[in-house]
XYZ file of C-alpha atoms in Angstrom:
700
model
C 97.350 -56.053 100.991
C 100.663 -57.893 100.965
C 102.008 -60.657 98.784
C 104.417 -61.842 96.149
C 102.562 -60.583 93.076
C 104.305 -58.776 90.290
C 102.650 -55.331 90.057
C 99.943 -55.395 87.401
C 97.818 -52.616 85.911
C 94.564 -52.452 87.841
C 91.108 -51.214 87.015
C 90.009 -48.562 89.523
C 87.758 -50.050 92.184
C 84.171 -48.906 91.853
C 81.568 -49.636 94.510
C 78.128 -48.128 94.079
C 75.100 -47.735 96.282
C 73.537 -50.554 94.258
C 76.444 -52.847 95.171
C 76.065 -51.941 98.842
C 72.317 -52.617 98.783
C 72.875 -55.957 97.062
C 75.370 -57.045 99.726
C 73.048 -55.959 102.536
C 70.251 -57.947 100.890
C 72.487 -61.011 100.624
C 73.391 -60.757 104.307
C 69.758 -60.448 105.369
C 68.693 -63.365 103.173
C 71.394 -65.567 104.730
C 70.199 -64.746 108.254
C 66.535 -65.234 107.358
C 67.067 -68.531 105.537
C 68.863 -70.136 108.483
C 66.383 -68.668 110.925
C 63.495 -70.072 108.869
C 65.104 -73.515 108.719
C 66.046 -73.433 112.395
C 69.540 -74.705 111.664
C 72.442 -74.134 109.293
C 75.628 -72.103 108.970
C 74.778 -68.401 108.902
C 77.977 -66.730 110.102
C 80.176 -67.419 107.090
C 77.418 -66.655 104.573
C 76.769 -63.295 106.259
C 80.417 -62.240 106.371
C 81.279 -63.531 102.873
C 78.415 -61.743 101.118
C 80.567 -58.834 99.825
C 83.319 -61.134 98.533
C 80.807 -63.370 96.769
C 79.076 -60.361 95.211
C 82.408 -58.992 93.981
C 83.386 -62.301 92.385
C 80.023 -62.944 90.718
C 79.512 -59.394 89.463
C 83.055 -58.349 88.542
C 85.312 -61.367 87.935
C 83.408 -64.559 87.156
C 82.611 -65.103 83.474
C 79.216 -66.802 83.565
C 75.813 -66.675 81.936
C 72.822 -67.140 84.287
C 70.658 -67.847 81.216
C 72.817 -70.876 80.379
C 74.386 -72.457 83.489
C 76.113 -75.118 81.350
C 77.666 -72.751 78.816
C 81.014 -74.397 77.945
C 82.876 -71.061 77.905
C 82.027 -70.168 81.502
C 84.459 -69.888 84.365
C 83.861 -72.434 87.111
C 83.045 -71.394 90.667
C 83.599 -73.910 93.465
C 82.339 -73.276 96.985
C 84.729 -75.555 98.840
C 83.266 -74.486 102.200
C 80.005 -76.183 101.277
C 78.518 -75.655 104.738
C 78.152 -72.003 103.693
C 75.906 -73.059 100.820
C 73.810 -69.909 101.181
C 76.833 -67.936 99.976
C 76.332 -69.640 96.615
C 72.549 -69.975 96.582
C 71.981 -66.283 97.269
C 74.352 -65.218 94.505
C 72.642 -67.616 92.094
C 69.297 -66.079 93.015
C 70.481 -62.480 92.809
C 72.337 -62.924 89.521
C 69.331 -64.418 87.766
C 69.800 -68.171 87.779
C 66.561 -70.175 88.022
C 66.573 -70.092 91.825
C 63.709 -68.158 93.404
C 63.103 -66.434 96.696
C 60.789 -69.323 97.589
C 63.726 -71.663 97.005
C 65.697 -69.683 99.591
C 62.733 -69.953 101.962
C 62.916 -73.707 101.455
C 66.557 -73.881 102.580
C 67.349 -77.343 103.980
C 63.752 -78.501 103.517
C 62.629 -81.676 101.781
C 62.522 -81.418 98.005
C 63.994 -77.913 97.847
C 66.610 -76.702 95.382
C 68.609 -75.408 98.367
C 69.850 -78.431 100.320
C 72.227 -78.045 103.248
C 75.281 -78.492 101.026
C 75.522 -77.751 97.286
C 74.698 -80.729 95.073
C 75.773 -80.852 91.452
C 72.896 -81.726 89.130
C 70.318 -80.672 91.703
C 70.655 -76.895 91.699
C 71.362 -74.924 88.493
C 74.716 -73.169 88.762
C 76.273 -75.624 91.222
C 79.402 -77.010 89.572
C 80.266 -79.764 92.063
C 78.908 -81.390 95.191
C 80.724 -80.040 98.232
C 80.412 -80.381 101.971
C 83.239 -82.682 103.081
C 85.951 -80.111 103.677
C 88.949 -80.072 101.368
C 87.110 -81.858 98.560
C 86.133 -78.644 96.783
C 89.617 -77.205 96.462
C 91.023 -80.583 95.371
C 88.223 -81.040 92.830
C 88.907 -77.525 91.528
C 92.535 -78.477 90.884
C 91.179 -81.325 88.752
C 88.951 -78.859 86.887
C 91.987 -76.716 86.141
C 93.863 -79.800 84.948
C 90.966 -80.809 82.721
C 90.805 -77.344 81.197
C 94.509 -77.450 80.335
C 94.326 -80.932 78.853
C 91.226 -80.117 76.776
C 92.744 -76.888 75.504
C 95.916 -78.731 74.555
C 93.967 -81.346 72.638
C 91.698 -78.941 70.810
C 93.504 -75.617 70.415
C 97.160 -76.028 71.359
C 98.616 -73.266 69.205
C 96.388 -70.360 70.226
C 98.133 -67.645 72.267
C 97.318 -67.665 75.983
C 93.896 -66.271 76.757
C 92.661 -66.294 73.163
C 91.184 -69.779 72.846
C 87.485 -70.587 73.308
C 88.734 -73.360 75.580
C 90.407 -70.945 78.005
C 88.581 -70.391 81.274
C 89.382 -69.949 84.946
C 88.418 -71.882 88.049
C 87.543 -69.755 91.087
C 87.392 -71.288 94.546
C 86.116 -69.945 97.847
C 87.447 -72.031 100.722
C 87.638 -71.952 104.506
C 90.053 -72.568 107.344
C 88.598 -76.067 107.589
C 89.446 -76.796 103.954
C 93.016 -75.756 104.618
C 93.302 -78.024 107.655
C 92.189 -81.146 105.805
C 95.179 -83.106 104.552
C 93.815 -83.352 101.040
C 94.352 -79.609 100.589
C 98.081 -80.155 101.074
C 98.136 -82.886 98.445
C 96.130 -80.685 96.073
C 98.149 -77.549 96.769
C 101.493 -79.249 96.214
C 100.326 -80.812 92.960
C 98.780 -77.596 91.604
C 101.942 -75.651 92.357
C 104.106 -78.305 90.747
C 101.884 -78.238 87.652
C 101.838 -74.408 87.569
C 98.089 -74.295 87.006
C 97.720 -70.624 86.212
C 93.988 -70.904 85.514
C 93.200 -71.513 89.209
C 92.292 -68.734 91.681
C 91.574 -69.621 95.320
C 90.200 -67.175 97.874
C 90.767 -68.419 101.412
C 88.250 -67.045 103.918
C 90.590 -66.613 106.872
C 88.015 -66.070 109.645
C 89.913 -68.212 112.208
C 86.783 -69.748 113.725
C 85.587 -73.348 113.672
C 82.907 -75.240 115.580
C 85.044 -75.739 118.689
C 86.246 -72.141 118.796
C 89.344 -70.315 117.608
C 91.396 -72.200 115.046
C 94.378 -71.517 117.326
C 93.111 -74.467 119.354
C 94.275 -76.749 116.563
C 96.647 -74.959 114.209
C 99.229 -72.188 114.104
C 100.602 -72.618 110.596
C 101.191 -69.784 108.155
C 98.924 -70.780 105.266
C 100.320 -68.101 102.967
C 103.878 -69.329 103.539
C 102.802 -72.926 102.960
C 101.297 -72.131 99.580
C 104.213 -69.910 98.614
C 106.432 -72.925 99.309
C 104.225 -74.973 96.978
C 105.011 -72.473 94.214
C 101.735 -70.550 94.267
C 101.279 -66.839 93.630
C 100.173 -65.706 97.111
C 98.557 -62.477 98.306
C 97.068 -61.452 101.640
C 94.187 -59.045 102.196
C 93.640 -57.725 105.721
C 90.435 -56.407 107.284
C 89.021 -53.005 106.423
C 89.094 -50.374 109.137
C 85.475 -51.069 110.126
C 86.064 -54.829 110.476
C 84.452 -55.820 107.193
C 86.238 -57.405 104.240
C 88.603 -54.974 102.513
C 86.842 -54.919 99.155
C 89.239 -52.567 97.340
C 92.113 -54.749 98.486
C 90.304 -57.933 97.470
C 89.490 -56.453 94.071
C 93.151 -55.579 93.468
C 94.186 -59.047 94.589
C 91.688 -60.705 92.242
C 92.924 -58.571 89.362
C 96.491 -59.613 90.069
C 95.466 -63.253 90.456
C 93.622 -63.336 87.141
C 96.564 -61.642 85.437
C 98.907 -64.364 86.750
C 98.913 -67.197 84.197
C 102.006 -69.179 85.139
C 101.105 -70.142 88.721
C 97.954 -70.935 90.678
C 96.899 -68.029 92.890
C 95.891 -67.944 96.540
C 94.364 -64.902 98.222
C 94.347 -65.159 102.009
C 91.439 -62.886 102.872
C 90.782 -61.924 106.489
C 87.169 -61.749 107.607
C 85.234 -61.724 110.848
C 82.623 -64.439 110.932
C 79.061 -63.099 111.279
C 80.148 -59.498 110.653
C 78.224 -57.204 111.345
C 75.786 -59.115 113.637
C 75.973 -57.665 117.184
C 77.044 -60.264 119.716
C 77.670 -62.978 117.114
C 80.844 -61.721 115.481
C 83.901 -63.936 115.905
C 81.939 -66.620 117.798
C 81.894 -70.373 117.139
C 78.122 -70.428 117.700
C 77.591 -68.319 114.581
C 79.415 -70.929 112.517
C 76.857 -73.698 112.812
C 73.708 -72.443 114.546
C 70.860 -70.070 113.761
C 71.659 -66.610 115.077
C 68.384 -66.260 116.944
C 65.500 -63.846 116.391
C 66.888 -61.048 118.563
C 70.332 -61.172 116.966
C 68.780 -61.087 113.507
C 66.634 -58.083 114.433
C 69.672 -56.313 115.848
C 71.694 -57.052 112.711
C 68.954 -55.743 110.442
C 68.816 -52.559 112.478
C 72.587 -52.119 112.118
C 72.256 -52.697 108.367
C 69.414 -50.187 108.048
C 66.799 -52.825 107.246
C 63.312 -53.000 108.753
C 63.715 -55.607 111.514
C 60.091 -56.703 111.146
C 60.555 -57.920 107.565
C 61.852 -61.319 106.427
C 63.190 -62.383 103.038
C 62.893 -58.777 101.949
C 64.506 -57.992 98.613
C 64.051 -54.223 98.120
C 62.574 -53.023 94.876
C 65.241 -52.753 92.252
C 67.923 -54.848 93.977
C 67.166 -58.147 92.235
C 66.371 -56.374 88.991
C 69.755 -54.669 89.036
C 71.895 -57.628 90.159
C 70.197 -60.029 87.747
C 70.255 -57.682 84.763
C 73.889 -56.753 85.366
C 74.972 -60.404 85.499
C 72.739 -61.453 82.620
C 73.863 -58.592 80.381
C 77.536 -59.296 81.079
C 76.924 -63.015 80.574
C 75.099 -62.476 77.301
C 77.920 -60.294 75.946
C 80.567 -62.810 76.960
C 78.521 -65.706 75.625
C 77.961 -63.990 72.280
C 81.661 -63.195 71.907
C 82.535 -66.772 72.807
C 80.053 -68.171 70.288
C 81.743 -66.157 67.542
C 85.197 -67.295 68.644
C 84.050 -70.917 68.803
C 82.452 -70.727 65.340
C 85.670 -69.306 63.910
C 87.678 -72.049 65.600
C 85.294 -74.710 64.252
C 85.715 -73.353 60.717
C 89.498 -73.520 61.046
C 89.521 -76.987 62.600
C 86.637 -79.125 61.286
C 88.213 -82.394 62.465
C 88.637 -81.087 65.989
C 85.086 -79.759 65.897
C 83.889 -83.261 65.029
C 85.812 -84.505 68.050
C 84.124 -81.943 70.290
C 80.717 -83.006 69.012
C 81.544 -86.631 69.751
C 82.814 -85.818 73.224
C 79.743 -83.758 74.056
C 77.585 -86.616 72.850
C 79.392 -89.032 75.155
C 79.902 -91.666 72.492
C 83.025 -93.516 71.299
C 84.182 -93.451 67.674
C 82.821 -95.998 65.208
C 86.147 -97.868 65.260
C 86.076 -98.401 69.015
C 84.345 -101.793 69.194
C 86.770 -103.358 66.753
C 89.798 -102.203 68.715
C 89.155 -104.361 71.792
C 92.021 -106.816 72.297
C 91.334 -110.538 72.468
C 93.412 -113.013 74.457
C 94.107 -116.574 73.394
C 93.008 -119.304 75.758
C 95.653 -121.275 77.587
C 98.327 -118.669 78.311
C 97.956 -117.343 81.873
C 97.999 -113.569 82.339
C 97.309 -111.348 85.336
C 94.185 -109.251 84.906
C 96.190 -106.125 85.809
C 98.399 -106.818 82.779
C 95.411 -107.559 80.572
C 93.804 -104.332 81.745
C 96.968 -102.406 80.875
C 96.966 -103.794 77.354
C 93.266 -103.046 76.944
C 93.695 -99.554 78.376
C 96.397 -98.742 75.843
C 94.181 -99.954 73.017
C 91.290 -97.860 74.334
C 93.416 -94.739 74.800
C 94.591 -94.984 71.196
C 90.924 -94.676 70.195
C 89.838 -92.187 72.850
C 92.034 -89.081 73.209
C 89.701 -87.975 76.002
C 90.899 -90.910 78.147
C 93.872 -89.979 80.317
C 95.272 -90.610 83.759
C 97.899 -92.522 85.671
C 98.682 -93.985 89.061
C 99.651 -92.859 92.518
C 103.299 -93.685 91.814
C 102.417 -97.291 90.876
C 102.293 -97.074 87.096
C 104.505 -100.101 86.548
C 102.461 -102.190 88.989
C 99.029 -100.962 87.934
C 99.946 -100.988 84.222
C 98.297 -97.612 83.738
C 100.931 -95.804 81.663
C 99.413 -95.680 78.197
C 102.007 -93.328 76.724
C 105.371 -93.172 78.461
C 106.471 -90.331 76.188
C 103.638 -87.960 77.068
C 103.618 -86.755 80.665
C 101.157 -84.132 81.902
C 103.641 -81.504 83.087
C 103.971 -77.737 82.666
C 105.852 -76.313 79.708
C 108.595 -75.211 82.094
C 109.390 -78.804 83.092
C 112.822 -80.001 81.941
C 111.787 -83.656 82.023
C 111.649 -85.638 78.766
C 108.139 -86.077 77.438
C 106.798 -83.095 79.394
C 103.632 -81.819 77.753
C 101.071 -79.388 79.253
C 98.397 -81.602 77.668
C 100.150 -84.926 78.244
C 98.132 -88.128 78.450
C 99.890 -89.687 81.450
C 99.410 -88.068 84.854
C 102.049 -88.717 87.477
C 99.877 -88.219 90.561
C 102.609 -88.910 93.070
C 101.737 -90.709 96.285
C 98.486 -88.799 96.715
C 95.598 -91.250 96.470
C 93.021 -89.007 98.165
C 93.814 -86.028 95.960
C 93.976 -88.229 92.872
C 90.377 -89.348 93.367
C 89.129 -85.810 94.033
C 90.998 -84.370 91.060
C 89.524 -87.097 88.866
C 86.112 -85.748 89.861
C 87.196 -82.295 88.730
C 88.508 -83.609 85.414
C 85.229 -85.404 84.790
C 83.277 -82.272 85.698
C 85.391 -80.224 83.312
C 83.261 -81.839 80.657
C 85.258 -83.129 77.699
C 87.657 -85.726 79.044
C 87.536 -88.926 81.043
C 90.016 -89.720 83.832
C 91.368 -92.893 85.369
C 93.580 -93.377 88.398
C 95.294 -96.404 89.842
C 96.642 -97.792 93.087
C 96.510 -101.048 95.048
C 93.012 -102.089 96.136
C 94.009 -101.873 99.797
C 94.748 -98.160 99.328
C 91.293 -97.464 97.940
C 90.597 -96.585 101.585
C 92.579 -93.380 101.026
C 90.299 -92.542 98.094
C 86.882 -93.308 99.584
C 85.638 -89.769 100.393
C 86.191 -88.607 96.823
C 84.932 -91.876 95.325
C 81.755 -91.419 97.359
C 81.275 -87.946 95.892
C 81.843 -89.348 92.398
C 79.080 -91.862 93.091
C 76.795 -89.096 94.359
C 77.425 -87.111 91.178
C 77.434 -90.154 88.836
C 80.719 -89.130 87.248
C 82.496 -91.226 84.573
C 85.594 -91.922 86.653
C 87.554 -95.170 86.315
C 89.518 -96.570 89.264
C 92.217 -99.144 88.592
C 92.650 -101.124 91.826
C 95.190 -103.910 91.469
C 96.710 -106.492 93.824
C 93.154 -107.360 94.717
C 93.402 -110.159 97.297
C 95.629 -112.378 99.410
C 96.888 -113.432 95.994
C 99.414 -110.605 96.085
C 101.397 -112.823 98.439
C 104.428 -111.957 100.505
C 103.668 -108.253 101.053
C 101.467 -109.469 103.883
C 98.285 -108.365 105.643
C 98.971 -104.625 105.468
C 98.709 -104.864 101.689
C 96.180 -107.669 101.319
C 92.636 -106.311 100.894
C 90.063 -108.428 102.692
C 87.082 -106.217 103.520
C 87.518 -103.782 100.638
C 85.366 -105.419 97.972
C 82.417 -105.736 100.348
C 82.733 -102.177 101.581
C 83.057 -100.736 98.084
C 80.056 -102.718 96.861
C 78.087 -101.193 99.725
C 78.523 -97.745 98.156
C 75.438 -96.804 96.096
C 76.229 -95.691 92.567
C 79.674 -97.311 92.346
C 80.184 -100.283 90.037
C 82.840 -102.714 91.273
C 84.203 -104.976 88.535
C 86.369 -108.008 89.341
C 87.002 -109.882 86.092
C 87.942 -113.556 86.024
C 90.408 -113.535 83.163
C 91.968 -111.365 80.472
C 89.008 -111.458 78.106
C 86.505 -110.565 80.814
C 88.824 -107.685 81.675
C 88.816 -106.234 78.157
C 85.105 -106.857 77.635
C 84.096 -105.128 80.858
C 86.430 -102.180 80.230
C 84.883 -101.710 76.786
C 81.406 -101.745 78.321
C 82.400 -99.049 80.824
C 84.043 -96.776 78.255
C 81.231 -97.096 75.721
C 78.293 -96.980 78.108
C 76.454 -94.560 80.389
C 78.682 -92.520 82.652
C 79.076 -93.517 86.289
C 82.065 -94.361 88.472
C 83.575 -97.808 88.090
C 86.325 -99.540 90.047
C 88.242 -102.431 88.510
C 89.659 -104.964 90.967
C 92.548 -106.731 89.265
C 94.897 -109.573 90.133
C 98.606 -109.373 90.657
C 99.050 -113.093 89.909
C 98.626 -114.740 86.525
C 95.231 -116.315 85.869
C 94.257 -118.836 83.181
C 92.497 -117.487 80.107
C 89.387 -119.576 79.539
C 88.174 -120.745 76.139
C 84.972 -119.140 74.914
C 83.235 -122.323 73.880
C 83.578 -126.068 74.014
C 84.354 -128.202 77.060
C 81.468 -126.623 78.940
C 82.608 -122.980 78.653
C 80.281 -120.145 77.654
C 81.405 -116.937 75.881
C 82.994 -114.235 78.035
C 80.795 -111.612 76.371
C 78.217 -112.498 79.004
C 80.346 -110.478 81.433
C 78.604 -107.282 80.293
C 75.529 -108.434 82.234
C 77.483 -108.570 85.478
C 76.932 -112.275 86.084
C 76.597 -115.166 83.641
C 77.142 -118.872 83.240
C 80.844 -119.194 82.543
C 81.192 -122.950 82.819
C 78.945 -125.940 83.274
C 80.213 -129.486 83.214
C 78.817 -131.257 80.144
C 76.278 -133.880 81.068
C 74.228 -135.235 78.146
C 70.632 -135.904 79.042
C 70.884 -134.106 82.369
C 68.043 -132.052 83.802
C 67.775 -128.400 82.872
C 68.950 -127.205 86.269
C 72.373 -128.043 87.713
C 72.838 -129.839 91.019
C 74.806 -126.979 92.527
C 75.639 -123.385 91.545
C 79.057 -121.955 92.384
C 79.267 -118.168 92.188
C 82.766 -116.701 92.001
C 84.646 -113.563 91.018
C 88.140 -112.754 89.817
C 90.853 -115.312 90.440
C 88.408 -117.578 92.256
C 86.498 -118.370 89.051
C 89.376 -120.646 88.023
C 89.156 -122.318 91.445
C 85.426 -122.860 90.902
C 85.928 -124.297 87.404
C 88.461 -126.836 88.669
C 86.090 -127.767 91.498
C 83.249 -128.248 88.991
C 85.390 -130.644 87.005
C 86.203 -132.610 90.163
C 82.510 -132.830 90.957
C 81.674 -133.889 87.402
C 83.900 -136.939 87.874
C 81.627 -137.843 90.809
C 78.437 -137.375 88.798
C 77.603 -133.983 90.306
C 76.625 -131.332 87.784
C 78.013 -127.980 88.911
C 77.390 -124.625 87.245
C 80.025 -121.907 87.635
C 78.653 -118.384 87.539
C 81.234 -115.677 86.990
C 80.019 -112.537 88.735
C 82.409 -109.745 87.691
C 79.966 -107.004 88.753
C 77.184 -107.425 91.297
C 75.757 -104.016 90.408
C 75.304 -104.883 86.742
C 73.803 -108.263 87.562
C 71.327 -106.738 89.997
C 70.115 -104.429 87.214
C 69.229 -107.337 84.924
C 65.613 -108.488 84.556
C 64.552 -111.061 87.129
C 64.013 -113.569 84.325
C 67.664 -113.323 83.335
C 68.898 -113.549 86.917
C 66.775 -116.655 87.438
C 68.146 -118.230 84.268
C 71.674 -117.835 85.633
C 70.925 -118.799 89.241
C 67.749 -120.899 89.125
C 65.497 -120.288 92.145
C 64.851 -124.028 92.406
C 68.548 -124.724 92.965
C 69.127 -124.005 96.646
C 72.569 -125.621 96.728
C 74.696 -122.546 96.164
C 78.277 -121.628 97.054
C 80.030 -118.278 96.781
C 83.792 -118.148 96.429
C 85.758 -114.934 96.832
C 89.108 -114.251 98.498
C 87.646 -111.613 100.793
C 85.040 -111.358 103.515
C 81.794 -113.106 102.618
C 79.599 -110.196 103.629
C 77.438 -109.302 100.662
C 77.080 -112.819 99.247
C 74.474 -114.251 101.613
C 71.553 -112.830 99.637
C 72.640 -114.855 96.605
C 73.526 -118.135 98.299
C 70.471 -118.095 100.572
C 69.921 -119.813 103.897
C 70.809 -123.221 102.473
C 74.007 -122.087 100.762
C 77.643 -121.772 101.778
C 80.169 -118.965 101.530
C 83.891 -119.537 101.110
C 86.007 -116.491 101.807
C 88.666 -114.912 103.969
C 87.234 -113.796 107.289
C 90.511 -112.560 108.748
C 93.472 -110.491 107.626
C 95.965 -112.206 105.360
C 99.520 -113.216 106.132
C 103.019 -112.990 104.731
C 103.396 -116.000 102.490
C 103.209 -116.960 98.854
C 99.882 -116.705 97.084
C 99.666 -120.488 96.707
C 100.272 -121.027 100.420
C 97.713 -118.407 101.395
C 94.959 -119.776 99.166
C 95.623 -123.208 100.643
C 95.706 -121.962 104.245
C 92.485 -119.977 103.877
C 90.660 -122.770 102.081
C 90.238 -121.024 98.743
C 90.900 -124.219 96.770
C 89.056 -126.508 94.356
C 88.985 -129.236 96.993
C 87.384 -126.908 99.552
C 84.717 -125.883 97.049
C 84.065 -129.489 96.051
C 83.827 -130.491 99.716
C 81.259 -127.757 100.349
C 79.231 -128.992 97.369
C 79.307 -132.586 98.644
C 78.094 -131.378 102.012
C 75.189 -129.589 100.366
C 74.333 -132.729 98.382
C 73.769 -134.797 101.523
């Protein structure tokens, strides 16, 4: 073992016959599960079995009887393709995962899907599979732990608070090659996240062969340059993982509290399977019946048995983990009760946070904006966000170096930075995160913060750069996490920055993502109302699409306007030209979002002068509207009215189902251009006159 660790006292390494039998059992189960499924990733799960056993039995503080125990350490399997590494440990340590569940690996309805899924399998902390996401999410978990500890128990000495826990990560060469790991590693080192321990499985094999085909970097040197505490553990003499060396490295890593730790651990993929070791085939394919039989023979296991857990192995591994978990849980309960007695107000806060509800004063704190004074929705959002953050200490975040543009800095005097930072306002539990220009990492870390359990993150950038965030946003949608994305400069309305910065297809593509709510408010009051709905309601990811340019603030009543509170239903009648004695249904329905609602209102007034009754439907959130009862939807967009127009400064894909075969869509079906916002809206036909002309055409 080599590295930069300061020598620490170590507990003598003890490895018993029971440990050896448990590891052999784990290896056999991994081979059998993939063989039974006919596909999967056996090689890594076989070779990592001893490391996983060591972590789960000796270092991870967890309670199999209570997978959601708040005092537990978190374990993240970043190399999610090796899901059996996690599933087998969950089974052996006594989580509610049975041998039949392992037999059902990758099969429909099983608790053991191909990649770990949070909320599906007890003991799985986060959904992993896309490489790099796990390690970046784990950095967010470590951030969340530090922020929560700073809010709730800031004065306790290190390691003594019930809010202290570690985040352990097992990652692969593939994780390290993904660019997001560089963003995450640099940020974690800069933040000196000493509660993070990463074990890198350095097996040097990927699907195409040796990793030397694609990379020759020194991972240890890279992370040392990031400011991490780095150690390396070489192979044992027999080619297996050097368990004594790994144990010493883990002890040193957990003793290091001022820097994140990386252990570069050499392994041979598929060790000790004859003929499969160090081969790319063992990475992603079943080993084959003969190879499995040969491996079982080498391991001293009856080759004619499958899914064989010898008598006493499960009983020992499960009882050992459960007993240790029960002791740790009991001690934590006592510490938490003592803390609660000392800090009743903070205990009330914890109860509120666990209940997922805002304080009683929250509703009354929503800002209101006077009609008539134009304001950009990004600025209105910033004002509303500050008001919300003053009520919700759990709400924190920032932007990818665009705080002044996104208006996401709620407290300029409180920056999330390590205690060692010399910068003014540096606070280990600061409310404002300076993400740097790292959109992909920002989104993944937000997932980790949300998973940490007691706080709620937001992150901002321009809407066009949401593309950099999509993989992590997709995982947030899969996990239904309460993340808030602040995407500003939402259309060609941003003007002279030109087509590279003007989002055209982004709204349609984001709306296509199941489980993500996309909110594009029409004015300042819709902005505040929809933000309040998101922060007070059920948790799921939400992206706000906000204007750079000023937009008129509509009145709430009179002159044909309807109250903006209807925005909470996703779509509502915002304006209808007064027409005494007119029929119940309008002549034409114009559906618009964001800045185009003002365009639609002006068009409706033009049409009213011609005797055409136009209804303007503001549709800030398609997802919310689609969840409304059909009766409500029909009251907003009457089925009998087939003259319908959609107006949005983006591609029209996604609006045809609402306008129907007889309707019209007005949008931007090409990239933007470098010109002023006014010129661009005119050139692309996003004007009141264009909308009115489309309505006249439909009236013929």
